PDB file of C-alpha atoms in Angstrom:
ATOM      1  CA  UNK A 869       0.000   0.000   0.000  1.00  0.00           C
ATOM      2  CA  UNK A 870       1.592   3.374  -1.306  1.00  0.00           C
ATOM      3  CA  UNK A 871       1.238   6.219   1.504  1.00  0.00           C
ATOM      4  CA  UNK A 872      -0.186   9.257   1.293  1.00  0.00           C
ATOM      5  CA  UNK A 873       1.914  12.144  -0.480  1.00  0.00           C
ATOM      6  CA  UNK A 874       2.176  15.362   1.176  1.00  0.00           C
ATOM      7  CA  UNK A 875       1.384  18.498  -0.918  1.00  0.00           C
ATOM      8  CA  UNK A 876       4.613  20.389  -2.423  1.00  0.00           C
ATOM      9  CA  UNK A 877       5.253  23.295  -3.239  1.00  0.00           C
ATOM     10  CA  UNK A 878       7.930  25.342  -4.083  1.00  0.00           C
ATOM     11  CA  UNK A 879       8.163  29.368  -4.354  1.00  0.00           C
ATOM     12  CA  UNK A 880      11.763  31.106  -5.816  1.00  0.00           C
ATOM     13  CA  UNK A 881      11.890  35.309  -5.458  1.00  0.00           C
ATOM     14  CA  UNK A 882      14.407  36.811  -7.535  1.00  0.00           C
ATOM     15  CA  UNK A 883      16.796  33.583  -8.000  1.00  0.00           C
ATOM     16  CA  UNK A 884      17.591  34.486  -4.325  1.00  0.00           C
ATOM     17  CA  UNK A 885      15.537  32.795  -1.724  1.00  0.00           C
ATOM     18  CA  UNK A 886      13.474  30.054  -1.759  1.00  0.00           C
ATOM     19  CA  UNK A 887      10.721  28.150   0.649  1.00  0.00           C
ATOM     20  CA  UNK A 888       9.110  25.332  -0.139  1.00  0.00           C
ATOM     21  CA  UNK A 889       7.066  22.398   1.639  1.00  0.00           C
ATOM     22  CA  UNK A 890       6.656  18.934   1.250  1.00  0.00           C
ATOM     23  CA  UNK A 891      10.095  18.112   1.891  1.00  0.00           C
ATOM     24  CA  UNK A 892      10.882  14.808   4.006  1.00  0.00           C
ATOM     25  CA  UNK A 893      14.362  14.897   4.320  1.00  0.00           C
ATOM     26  CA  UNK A 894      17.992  16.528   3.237  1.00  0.00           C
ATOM     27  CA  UNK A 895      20.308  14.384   2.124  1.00  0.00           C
ATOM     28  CA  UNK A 896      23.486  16.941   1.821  1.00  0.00           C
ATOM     29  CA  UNK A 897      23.839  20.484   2.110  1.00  0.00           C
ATOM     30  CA  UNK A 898      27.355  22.211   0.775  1.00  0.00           C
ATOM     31  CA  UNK A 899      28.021  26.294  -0.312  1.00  0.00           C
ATOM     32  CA  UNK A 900      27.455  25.089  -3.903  1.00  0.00           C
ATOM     33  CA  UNK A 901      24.939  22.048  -3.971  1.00  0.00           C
ATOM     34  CA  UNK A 902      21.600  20.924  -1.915  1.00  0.00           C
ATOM     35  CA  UNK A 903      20.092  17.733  -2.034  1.00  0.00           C
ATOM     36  CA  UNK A 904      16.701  16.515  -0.757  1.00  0.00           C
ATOM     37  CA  UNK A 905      13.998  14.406  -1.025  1.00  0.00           C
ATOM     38  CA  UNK A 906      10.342  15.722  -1.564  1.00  0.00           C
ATOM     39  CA  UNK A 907       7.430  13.873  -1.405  1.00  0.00           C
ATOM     40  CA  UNK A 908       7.612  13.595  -5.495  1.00  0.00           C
ATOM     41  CA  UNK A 909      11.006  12.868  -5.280  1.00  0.00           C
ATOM     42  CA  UNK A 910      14.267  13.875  -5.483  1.00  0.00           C
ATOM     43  CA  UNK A 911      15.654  17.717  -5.876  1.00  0.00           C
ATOM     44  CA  UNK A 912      18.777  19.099  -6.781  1.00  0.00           C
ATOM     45  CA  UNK A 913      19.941  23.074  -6.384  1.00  0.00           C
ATOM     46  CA  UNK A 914      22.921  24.334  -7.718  1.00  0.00           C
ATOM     47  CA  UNK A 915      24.351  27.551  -7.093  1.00  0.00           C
ATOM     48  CA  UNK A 916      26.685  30.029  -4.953  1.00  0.00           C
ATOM     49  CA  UNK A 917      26.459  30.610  -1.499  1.00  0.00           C
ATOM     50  CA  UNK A 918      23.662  28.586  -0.784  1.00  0.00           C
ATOM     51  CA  UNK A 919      22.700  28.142   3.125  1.00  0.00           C
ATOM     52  CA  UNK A 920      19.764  26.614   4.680  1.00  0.00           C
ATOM     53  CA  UNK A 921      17.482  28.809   6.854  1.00  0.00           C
ATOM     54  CA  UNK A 922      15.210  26.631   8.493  1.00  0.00           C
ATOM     55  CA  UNK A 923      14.051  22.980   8.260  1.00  0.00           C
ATOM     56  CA  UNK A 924      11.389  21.140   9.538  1.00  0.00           C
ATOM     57  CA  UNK A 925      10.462  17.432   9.096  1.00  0.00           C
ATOM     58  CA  UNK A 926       7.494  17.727  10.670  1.00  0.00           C
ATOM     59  CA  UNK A 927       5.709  19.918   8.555  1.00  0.00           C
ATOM     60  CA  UNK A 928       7.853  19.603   5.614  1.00  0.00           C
ATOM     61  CA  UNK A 929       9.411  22.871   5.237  1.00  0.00           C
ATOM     62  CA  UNK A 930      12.485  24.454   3.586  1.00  0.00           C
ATOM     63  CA  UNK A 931      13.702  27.748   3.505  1.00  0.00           C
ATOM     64  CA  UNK A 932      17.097  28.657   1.947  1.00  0.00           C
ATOM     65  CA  UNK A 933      19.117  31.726   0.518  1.00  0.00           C
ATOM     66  CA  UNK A 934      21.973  32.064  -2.292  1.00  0.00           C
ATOM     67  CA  UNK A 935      22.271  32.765  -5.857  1.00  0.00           C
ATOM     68  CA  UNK A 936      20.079  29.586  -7.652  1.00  0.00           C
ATOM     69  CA  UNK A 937      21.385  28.228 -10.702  1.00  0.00           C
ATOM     70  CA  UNK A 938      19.359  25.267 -11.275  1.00  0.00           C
ATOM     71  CA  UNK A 939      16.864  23.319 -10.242  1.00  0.00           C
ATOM     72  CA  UNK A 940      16.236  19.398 -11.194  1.00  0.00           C
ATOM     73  CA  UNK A 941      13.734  16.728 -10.144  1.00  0.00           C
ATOM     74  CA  UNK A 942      14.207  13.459 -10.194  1.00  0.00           C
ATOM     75  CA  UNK A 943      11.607  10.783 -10.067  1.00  0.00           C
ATOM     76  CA  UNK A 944      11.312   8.416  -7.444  1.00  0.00           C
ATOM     77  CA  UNK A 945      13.192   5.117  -7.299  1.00  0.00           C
ATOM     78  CA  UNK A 946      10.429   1.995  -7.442  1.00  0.00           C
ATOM     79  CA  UNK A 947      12.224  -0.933  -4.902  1.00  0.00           C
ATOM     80  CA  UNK A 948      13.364  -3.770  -7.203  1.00  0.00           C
ATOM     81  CA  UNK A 949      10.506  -6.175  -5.918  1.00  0.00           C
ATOM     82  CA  UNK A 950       7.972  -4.273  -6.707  1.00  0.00           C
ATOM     83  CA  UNK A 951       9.348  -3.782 -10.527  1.00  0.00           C
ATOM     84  CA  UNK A 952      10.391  -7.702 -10.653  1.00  0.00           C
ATOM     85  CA  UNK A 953       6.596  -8.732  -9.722  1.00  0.00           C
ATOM     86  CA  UNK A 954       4.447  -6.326 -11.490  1.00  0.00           C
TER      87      UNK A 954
END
């Protein structure tokens, strides 16, 4: 039984700051580079001087500064079990 996704959402002002929800965990934060996992997946952001303001597994929320460069989803990984006995 597949769980329930949590909404996400994700807001950028002026390539600067960003806050979004729906996030259930960072995987790695670095001046250059932050990785996460949303509830639709994976996210990467690239860019300069990036820093984490605030983060909150409990409700899901993000909030970071730094000059974005890019932003890329990635789709969720099925477990191998589940694609071996469709």
């Amino acid at each position: 039984m597949e769980k329930e996704k949590k909404p996400h959402a994700f807001e950028v002002n002026n390539r600067a700051t960003c806050s979004m929800s729906g996030v259930e965990k960072v995987i790695s934060s670095s001046e250059n580079h932050i990785s996460i996992v949303t509830s639709y997946g994976g996210m990467d952001i690239s860019g300069k001087k990036l820093k984490i303001n605030k983060f909150d597994s409990d409700d899901g929320s993000l909030c970071f500064d730094g000059e974005i460069d890019s932003i890329k989803y990635s789709a969720p990984k099925v477990p191998l079990l589940k694609r071996l006995f469709k």
